[in-house]
mmCIF file of C-alpha atoms in Angstrom:
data_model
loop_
_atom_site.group_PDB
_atom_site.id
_atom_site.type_symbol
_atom_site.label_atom_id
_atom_site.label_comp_id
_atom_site.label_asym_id
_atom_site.label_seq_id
_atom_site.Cartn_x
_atom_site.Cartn_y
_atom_site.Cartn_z
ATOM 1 C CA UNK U 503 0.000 0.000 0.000
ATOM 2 C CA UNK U 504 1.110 3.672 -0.816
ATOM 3 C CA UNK U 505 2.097 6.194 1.777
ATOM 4 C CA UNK U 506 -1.296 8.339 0.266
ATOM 5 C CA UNK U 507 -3.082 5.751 0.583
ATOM 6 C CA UNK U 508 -2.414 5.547 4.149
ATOM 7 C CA UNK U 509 -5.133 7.106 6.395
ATOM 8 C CA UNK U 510 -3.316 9.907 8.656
ATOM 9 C CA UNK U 511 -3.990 13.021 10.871
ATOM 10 C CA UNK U 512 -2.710 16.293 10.311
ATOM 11 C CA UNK U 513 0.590 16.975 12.235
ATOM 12 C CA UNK U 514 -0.316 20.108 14.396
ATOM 13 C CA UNK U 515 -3.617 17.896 15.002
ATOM 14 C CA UNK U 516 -1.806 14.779 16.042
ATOM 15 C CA UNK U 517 0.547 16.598 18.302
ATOM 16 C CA UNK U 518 -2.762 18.148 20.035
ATOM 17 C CA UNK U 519 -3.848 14.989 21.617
ATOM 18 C CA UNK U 520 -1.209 12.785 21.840
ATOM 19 C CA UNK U 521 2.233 12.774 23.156
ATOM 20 C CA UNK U 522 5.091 11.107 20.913
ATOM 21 C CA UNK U 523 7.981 8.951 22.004
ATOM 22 C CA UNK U 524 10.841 7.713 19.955
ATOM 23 C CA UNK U 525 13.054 5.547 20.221
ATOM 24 C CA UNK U 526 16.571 5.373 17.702
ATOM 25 C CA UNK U 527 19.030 2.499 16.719
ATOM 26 C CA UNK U 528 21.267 3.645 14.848
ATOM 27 C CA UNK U 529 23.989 1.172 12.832
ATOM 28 C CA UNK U 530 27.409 1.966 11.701
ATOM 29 C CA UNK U 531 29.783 0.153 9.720
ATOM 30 C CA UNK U 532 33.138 0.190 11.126
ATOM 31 C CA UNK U 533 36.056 1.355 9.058
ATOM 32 C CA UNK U 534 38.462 -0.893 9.528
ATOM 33 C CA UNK U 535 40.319 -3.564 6.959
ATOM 34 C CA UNK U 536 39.389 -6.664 7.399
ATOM 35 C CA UNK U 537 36.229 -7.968 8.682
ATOM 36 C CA UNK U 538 35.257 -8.364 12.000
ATOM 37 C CA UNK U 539 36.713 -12.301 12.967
ATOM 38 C CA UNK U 540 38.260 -12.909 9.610
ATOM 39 C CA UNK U 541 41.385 -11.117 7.521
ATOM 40 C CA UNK U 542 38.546 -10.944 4.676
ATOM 41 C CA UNK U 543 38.925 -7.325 3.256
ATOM 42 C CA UNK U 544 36.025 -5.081 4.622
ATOM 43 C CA UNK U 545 36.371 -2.881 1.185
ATOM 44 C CA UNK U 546 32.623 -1.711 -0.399
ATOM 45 C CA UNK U 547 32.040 -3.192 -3.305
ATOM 46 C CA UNK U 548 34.168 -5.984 -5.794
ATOM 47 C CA UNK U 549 32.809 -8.660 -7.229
ATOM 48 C CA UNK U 550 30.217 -10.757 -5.679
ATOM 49 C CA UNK U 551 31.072 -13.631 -3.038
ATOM 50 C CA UNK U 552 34.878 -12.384 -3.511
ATOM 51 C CA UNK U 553 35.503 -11.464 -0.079
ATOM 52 C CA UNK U 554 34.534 -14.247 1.711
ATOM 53 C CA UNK U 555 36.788 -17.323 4.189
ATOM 54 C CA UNK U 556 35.423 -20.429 5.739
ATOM 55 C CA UNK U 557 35.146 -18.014 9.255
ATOM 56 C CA UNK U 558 32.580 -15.095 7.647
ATOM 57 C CA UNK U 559 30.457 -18.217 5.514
ATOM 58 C CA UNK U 560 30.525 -20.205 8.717
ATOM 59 C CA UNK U 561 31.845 -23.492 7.598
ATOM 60 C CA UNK U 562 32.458 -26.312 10.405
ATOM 61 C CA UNK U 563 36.080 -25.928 11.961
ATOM 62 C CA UNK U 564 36.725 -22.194 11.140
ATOM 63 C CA UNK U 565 37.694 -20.390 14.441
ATOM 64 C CA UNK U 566 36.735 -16.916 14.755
ATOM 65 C CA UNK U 567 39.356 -14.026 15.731
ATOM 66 C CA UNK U 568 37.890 -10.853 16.995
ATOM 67 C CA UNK U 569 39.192 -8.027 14.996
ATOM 68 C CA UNK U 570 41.158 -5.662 17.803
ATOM 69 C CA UNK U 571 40.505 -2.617 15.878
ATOM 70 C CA UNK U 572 36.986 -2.639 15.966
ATOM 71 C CA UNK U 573 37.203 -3.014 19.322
ATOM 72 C CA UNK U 574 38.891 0.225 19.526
ATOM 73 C CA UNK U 575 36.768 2.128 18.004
ATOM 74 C CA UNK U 576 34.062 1.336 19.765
ATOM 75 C CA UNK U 577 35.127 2.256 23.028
ATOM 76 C CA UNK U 578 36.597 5.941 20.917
ATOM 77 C CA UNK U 579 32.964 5.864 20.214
ATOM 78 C CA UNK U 580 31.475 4.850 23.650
ATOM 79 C CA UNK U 581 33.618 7.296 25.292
ATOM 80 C CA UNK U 582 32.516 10.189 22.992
ATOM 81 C CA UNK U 583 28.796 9.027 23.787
ATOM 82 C CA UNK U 584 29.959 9.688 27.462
ATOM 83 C CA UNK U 585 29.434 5.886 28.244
ATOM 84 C CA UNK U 586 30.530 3.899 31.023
ATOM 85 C CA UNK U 587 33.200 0.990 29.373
ATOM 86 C CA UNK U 588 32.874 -2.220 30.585
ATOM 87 C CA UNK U 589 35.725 -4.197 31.536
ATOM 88 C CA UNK U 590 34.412 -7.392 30.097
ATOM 89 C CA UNK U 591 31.764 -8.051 27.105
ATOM 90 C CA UNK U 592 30.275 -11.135 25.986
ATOM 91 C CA UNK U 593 29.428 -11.874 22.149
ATOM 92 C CA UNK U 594 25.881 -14.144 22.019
ATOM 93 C CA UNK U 595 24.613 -16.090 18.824
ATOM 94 C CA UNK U 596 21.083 -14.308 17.467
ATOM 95 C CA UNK U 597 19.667 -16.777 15.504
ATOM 96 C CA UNK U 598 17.167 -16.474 12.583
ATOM 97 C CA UNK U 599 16.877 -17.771 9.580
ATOM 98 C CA UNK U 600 16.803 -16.012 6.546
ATOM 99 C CA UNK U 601 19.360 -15.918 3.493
ATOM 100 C CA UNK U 602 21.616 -13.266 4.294
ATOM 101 C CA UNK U 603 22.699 -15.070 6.733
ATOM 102 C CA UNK U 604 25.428 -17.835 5.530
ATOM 103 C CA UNK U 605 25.527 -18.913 9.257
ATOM 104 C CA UNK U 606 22.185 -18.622 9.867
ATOM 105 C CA UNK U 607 22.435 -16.732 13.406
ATOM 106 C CA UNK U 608 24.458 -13.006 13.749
ATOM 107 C CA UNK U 609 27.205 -12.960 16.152
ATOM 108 C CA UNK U 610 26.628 -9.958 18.469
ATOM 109 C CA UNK U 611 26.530 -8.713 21.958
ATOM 110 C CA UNK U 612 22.964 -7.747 24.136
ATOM 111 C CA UNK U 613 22.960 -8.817 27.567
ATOM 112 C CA UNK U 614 26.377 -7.338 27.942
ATOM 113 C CA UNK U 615 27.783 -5.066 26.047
ATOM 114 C CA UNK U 616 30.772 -2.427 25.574
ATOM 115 C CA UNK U 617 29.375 0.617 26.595
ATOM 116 C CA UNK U 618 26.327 1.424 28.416
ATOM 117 C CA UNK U 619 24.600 4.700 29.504
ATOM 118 C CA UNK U 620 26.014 7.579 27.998
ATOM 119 C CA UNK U 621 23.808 10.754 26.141
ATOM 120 C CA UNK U 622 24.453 13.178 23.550
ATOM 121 C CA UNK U 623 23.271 16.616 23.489
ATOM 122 C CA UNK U 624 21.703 18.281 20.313
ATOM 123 C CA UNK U 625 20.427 21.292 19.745
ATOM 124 C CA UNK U 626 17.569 21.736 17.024
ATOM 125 C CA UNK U 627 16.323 25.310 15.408
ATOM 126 C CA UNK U 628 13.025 26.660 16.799
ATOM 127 C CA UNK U 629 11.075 29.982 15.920
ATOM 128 C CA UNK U 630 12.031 31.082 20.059
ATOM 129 C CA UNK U 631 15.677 30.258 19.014
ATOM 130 C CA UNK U 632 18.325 26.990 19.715
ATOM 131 C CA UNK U 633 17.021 24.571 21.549
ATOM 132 C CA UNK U 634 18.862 21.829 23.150
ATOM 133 C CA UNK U 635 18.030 18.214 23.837
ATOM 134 C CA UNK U 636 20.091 15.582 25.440
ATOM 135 C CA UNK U 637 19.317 11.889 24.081
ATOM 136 C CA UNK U 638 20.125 9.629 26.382
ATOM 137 C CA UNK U 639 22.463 5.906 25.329
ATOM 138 C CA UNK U 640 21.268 2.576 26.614
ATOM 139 C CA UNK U 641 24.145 1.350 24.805
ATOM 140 C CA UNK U 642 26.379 0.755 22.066
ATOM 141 C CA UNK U 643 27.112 -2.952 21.183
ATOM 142 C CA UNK U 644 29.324 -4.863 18.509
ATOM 143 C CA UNK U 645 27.749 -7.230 15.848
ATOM 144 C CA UNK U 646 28.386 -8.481 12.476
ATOM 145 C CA UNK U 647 27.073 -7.430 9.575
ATOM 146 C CA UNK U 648 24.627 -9.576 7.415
ATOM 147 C CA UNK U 649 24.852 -9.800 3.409
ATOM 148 C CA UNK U 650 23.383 -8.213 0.565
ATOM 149 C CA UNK U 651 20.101 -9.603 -1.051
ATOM 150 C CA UNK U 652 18.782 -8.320 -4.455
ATOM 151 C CA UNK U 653 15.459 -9.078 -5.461
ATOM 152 C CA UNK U 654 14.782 -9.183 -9.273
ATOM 153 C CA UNK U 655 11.526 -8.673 -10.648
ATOM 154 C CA UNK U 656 8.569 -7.200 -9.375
ATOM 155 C CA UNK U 657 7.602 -3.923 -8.578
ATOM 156 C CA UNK U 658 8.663 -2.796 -4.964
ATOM 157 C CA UNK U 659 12.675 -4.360 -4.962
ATOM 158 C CA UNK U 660 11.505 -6.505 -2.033
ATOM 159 C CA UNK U 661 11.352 -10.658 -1.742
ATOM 160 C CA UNK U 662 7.630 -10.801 -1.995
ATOM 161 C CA UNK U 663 6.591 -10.623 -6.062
ATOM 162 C CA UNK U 664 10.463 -11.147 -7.204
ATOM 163 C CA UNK U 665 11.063 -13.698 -9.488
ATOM 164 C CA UNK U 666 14.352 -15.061 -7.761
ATOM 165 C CA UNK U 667 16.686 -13.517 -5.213
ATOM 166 C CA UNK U 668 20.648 -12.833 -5.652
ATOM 167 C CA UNK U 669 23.029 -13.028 -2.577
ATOM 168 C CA UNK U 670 26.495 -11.435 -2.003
ATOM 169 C CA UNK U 671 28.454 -11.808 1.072
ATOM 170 C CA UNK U 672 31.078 -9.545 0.504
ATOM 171 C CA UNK U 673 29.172 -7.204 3.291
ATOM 172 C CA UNK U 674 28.737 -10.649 5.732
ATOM 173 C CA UNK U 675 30.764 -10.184 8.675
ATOM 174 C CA UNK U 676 31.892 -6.332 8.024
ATOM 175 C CA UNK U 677 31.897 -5.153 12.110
ATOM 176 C CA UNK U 678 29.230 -3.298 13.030
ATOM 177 C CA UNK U 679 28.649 -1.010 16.159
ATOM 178 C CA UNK U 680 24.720 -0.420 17.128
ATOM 179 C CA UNK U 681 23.628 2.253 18.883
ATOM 180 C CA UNK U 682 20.542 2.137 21.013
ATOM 181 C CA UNK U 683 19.003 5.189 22.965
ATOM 182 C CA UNK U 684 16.747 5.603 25.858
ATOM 183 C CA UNK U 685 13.535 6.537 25.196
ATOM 184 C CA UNK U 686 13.027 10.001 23.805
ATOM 185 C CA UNK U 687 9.991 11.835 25.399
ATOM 186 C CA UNK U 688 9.094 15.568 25.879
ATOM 187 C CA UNK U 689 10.091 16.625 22.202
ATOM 188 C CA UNK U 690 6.353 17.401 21.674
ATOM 189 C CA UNK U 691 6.586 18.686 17.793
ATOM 190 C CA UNK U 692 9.842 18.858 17.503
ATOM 191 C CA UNK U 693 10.197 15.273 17.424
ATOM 192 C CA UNK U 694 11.042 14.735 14.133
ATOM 193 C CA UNK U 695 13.753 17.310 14.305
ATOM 194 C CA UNK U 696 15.401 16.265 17.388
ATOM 195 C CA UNK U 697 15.530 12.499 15.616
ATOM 196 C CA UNK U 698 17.522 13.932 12.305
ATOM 197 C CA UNK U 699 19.153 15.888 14.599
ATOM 198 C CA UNK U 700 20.239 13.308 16.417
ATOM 199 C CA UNK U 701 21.484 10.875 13.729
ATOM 200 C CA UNK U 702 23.244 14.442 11.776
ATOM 201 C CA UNK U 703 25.158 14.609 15.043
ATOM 202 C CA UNK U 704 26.091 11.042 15.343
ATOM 203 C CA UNK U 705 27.403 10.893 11.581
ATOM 204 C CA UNK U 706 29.400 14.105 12.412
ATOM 205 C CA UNK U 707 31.180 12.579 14.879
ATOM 206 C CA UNK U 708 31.949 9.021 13.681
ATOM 207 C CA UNK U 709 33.617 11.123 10.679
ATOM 208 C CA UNK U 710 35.683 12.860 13.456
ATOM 209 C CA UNK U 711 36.631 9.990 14.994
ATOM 210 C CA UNK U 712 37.423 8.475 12.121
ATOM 211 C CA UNK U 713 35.827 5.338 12.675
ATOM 212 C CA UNK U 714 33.482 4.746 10.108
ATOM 213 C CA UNK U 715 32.982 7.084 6.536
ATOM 214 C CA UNK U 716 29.204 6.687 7.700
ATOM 215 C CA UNK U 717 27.804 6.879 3.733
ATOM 216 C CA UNK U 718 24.171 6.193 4.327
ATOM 217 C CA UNK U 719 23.975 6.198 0.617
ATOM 218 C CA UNK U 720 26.321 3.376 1.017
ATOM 219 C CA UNK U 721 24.410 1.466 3.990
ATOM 220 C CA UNK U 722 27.100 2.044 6.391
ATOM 221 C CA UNK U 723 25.286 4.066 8.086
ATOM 222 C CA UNK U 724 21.274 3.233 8.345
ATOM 223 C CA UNK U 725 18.498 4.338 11.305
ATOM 224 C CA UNK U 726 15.794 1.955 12.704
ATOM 225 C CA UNK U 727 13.235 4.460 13.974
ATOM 226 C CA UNK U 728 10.834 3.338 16.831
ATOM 227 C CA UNK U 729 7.435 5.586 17.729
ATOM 228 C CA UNK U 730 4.910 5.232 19.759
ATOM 229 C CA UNK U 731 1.749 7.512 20.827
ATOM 230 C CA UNK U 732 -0.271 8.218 23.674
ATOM 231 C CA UNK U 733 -2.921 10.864 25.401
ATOM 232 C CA UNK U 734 -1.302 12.891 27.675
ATOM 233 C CA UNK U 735 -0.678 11.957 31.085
ATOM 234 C CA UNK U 736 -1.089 8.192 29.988
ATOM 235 C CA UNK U 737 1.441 5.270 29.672
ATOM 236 C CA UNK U 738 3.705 5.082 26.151
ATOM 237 C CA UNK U 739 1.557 3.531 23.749
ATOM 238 C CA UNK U 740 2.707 0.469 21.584
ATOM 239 C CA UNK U 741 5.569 1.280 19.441
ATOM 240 C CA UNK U 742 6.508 0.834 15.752
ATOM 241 C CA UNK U 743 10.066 -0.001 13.700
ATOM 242 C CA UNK U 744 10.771 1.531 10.614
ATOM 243 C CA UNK U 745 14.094 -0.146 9.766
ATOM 244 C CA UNK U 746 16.569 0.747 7.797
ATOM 245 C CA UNK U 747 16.002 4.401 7.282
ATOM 246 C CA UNK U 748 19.024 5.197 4.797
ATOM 247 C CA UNK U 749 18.839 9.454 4.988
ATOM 248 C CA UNK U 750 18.784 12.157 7.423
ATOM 249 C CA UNK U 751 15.561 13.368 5.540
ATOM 250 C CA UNK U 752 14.189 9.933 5.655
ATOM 251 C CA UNK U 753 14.972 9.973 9.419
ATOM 252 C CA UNK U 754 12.686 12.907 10.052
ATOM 253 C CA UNK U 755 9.879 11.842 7.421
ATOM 254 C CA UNK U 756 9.601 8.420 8.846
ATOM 255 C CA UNK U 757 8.883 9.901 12.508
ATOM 256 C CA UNK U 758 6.269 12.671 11.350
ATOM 257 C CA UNK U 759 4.932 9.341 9.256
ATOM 258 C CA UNK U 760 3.929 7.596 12.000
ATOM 259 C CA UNK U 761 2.832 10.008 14.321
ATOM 260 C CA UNK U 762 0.618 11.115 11.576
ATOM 261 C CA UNK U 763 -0.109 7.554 10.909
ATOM 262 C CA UNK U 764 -0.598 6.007 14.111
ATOM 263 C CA UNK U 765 -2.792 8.928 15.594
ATOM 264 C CA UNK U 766 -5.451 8.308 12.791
ATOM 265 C CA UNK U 767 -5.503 4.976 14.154
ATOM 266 C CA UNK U 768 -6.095 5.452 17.911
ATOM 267 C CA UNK U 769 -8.526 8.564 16.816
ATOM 268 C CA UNK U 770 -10.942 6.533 15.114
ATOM 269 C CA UNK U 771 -10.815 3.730 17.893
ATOM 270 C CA UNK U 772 -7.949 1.530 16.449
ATOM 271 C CA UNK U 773 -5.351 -0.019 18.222
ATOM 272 C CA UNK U 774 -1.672 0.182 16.805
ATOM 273 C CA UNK U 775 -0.087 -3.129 16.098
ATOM 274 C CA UNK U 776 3.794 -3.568 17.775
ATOM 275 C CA UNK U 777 5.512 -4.274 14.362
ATOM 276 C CA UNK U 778 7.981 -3.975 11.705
ATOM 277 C CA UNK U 779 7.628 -1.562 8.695
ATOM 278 C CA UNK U 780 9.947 -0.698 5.707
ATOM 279 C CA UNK U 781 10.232 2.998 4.872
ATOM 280 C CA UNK U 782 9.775 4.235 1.224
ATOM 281 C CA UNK U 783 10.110 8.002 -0.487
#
């Protein structure tokens, strides 16, 4: 279904009787070499299914080697968050199944992670002047990243209509840092600017850092935006994901989307559904 076709509220309407929260995890391609427990190179592009070892496809007897610089710079990033480090981290197994996946599961780290509670302060443009906000860090964790499926045929690029499916896992394996924040509440309107803010200031700094050349063109850099409504005064509603939001615009649009969205639904007596949704221009 179309965005227009897509019942929704007016904004200045939707703000009016409910109260947004978001929620933002943000994920970032390291920029190191090699991949994150392999020497395969991490380079963007070559040919398909070039870059790839027994460790990153996860054939029986390989033996993983955590890759020291991306451990690096994700404490340089946790410490520019204002995190606390942790002086020990566990990686887990996630397991799901779906073809991107040559091991079927995605190495990364949950229950305990590298850095935990930190914030970062923006400031976003209002007609009274600067404003500032500080977003507060649950925490950033390490991960893997997953390969890249193309979907031929059809309309919409996706796996439902295609014909057939083509997988490269050049990208499996690449390290990748995610960054989760508290839940964002009191932004009233401003919402969707504090979330672009947000991810512009994040971006900003990884370039600094030098840690990752954050191209969101490129997916190194991509936004999974959570929202939820509720009346004033009343506990957070059920939330949404848009995942993979892949531009600061996009960022901003996909938050004023569903608060447009998801009021129209609770207006007219609905209840939201907690799920998944895939953001298009």
């Amino acid at each position: 279904m179309s965005a227009s076709a897509i019942e929704r509220m007016k904004f200045d309407d939707a703000l009016a009787a409910f109260e947004p929260v978001l929620g933002l995890e943000t994920h970032v391609e390291l920029g190191t070499a090699s991949k994150m427990f392999c020497s395969c190179s991490a380079e963007f592009g070559g040919d398909p299914n070039t870059h790839v070892c027994p460790v990153c496809l996860g054939l029986p007897g390989s033996m993983p080697v955590v890759n020291a610089s991306a451990i690096e710079s994700t404490i340089r990033m946790g410490l520019s968050l204002n995190c606390s480090i942790a002086s020990w981290c566990r990686f887990a197994r996630k397991n799901y199944f779906y073809p991107d996946m040559p091991k079927d599961y995605q190495v990364s780290q949950y229950d305990e992670p590298l850095c935990v509670d930190g914030y970062l302060d923006v400031v976003v443009a209002t007609d009274d002047g600067p404003r500032e906000f500080r977003v507060e860090i649950e925490r950033v964790h390490m991960e893997e990243d997953t390969g890249k499926l193309t979907h031929a045929g059809g309309d919409t690029g996706r796996i439902h209509g295609a014909d057939y499916s083509l997988v490269d896992y050049n990208r499996a394996g690449i390290p990748l840092i995610e960054i989760v924040t508290k839940p964002i509440v009191g932004a009233g309107e401003l919402a969707p600017l504090v979330a672009r803010a947000y991810v512009t200031e994040l971006r900003d700094l990884m370039r600094a850092l030098g840690v990752s050349d954050v191209r969101m063109d490129q997916g190194s850099l991509r936004c999974d935006v959570n929202v939820s409504l509720a009346p004033p005064g009343e506990p957070w509603g059920t939330r949404s994901e848009t995942k993979n939001v892949n531009s600061l615009r996009s960022v901003e649009r996909a938050v004023r989307f569903e608060i447009e969205r998801q009021a129209a639904v609770l207006s007219s007596g609905g209840r939201v559904g907690q799920e998944t949704r895939h953001f298009h221009e």
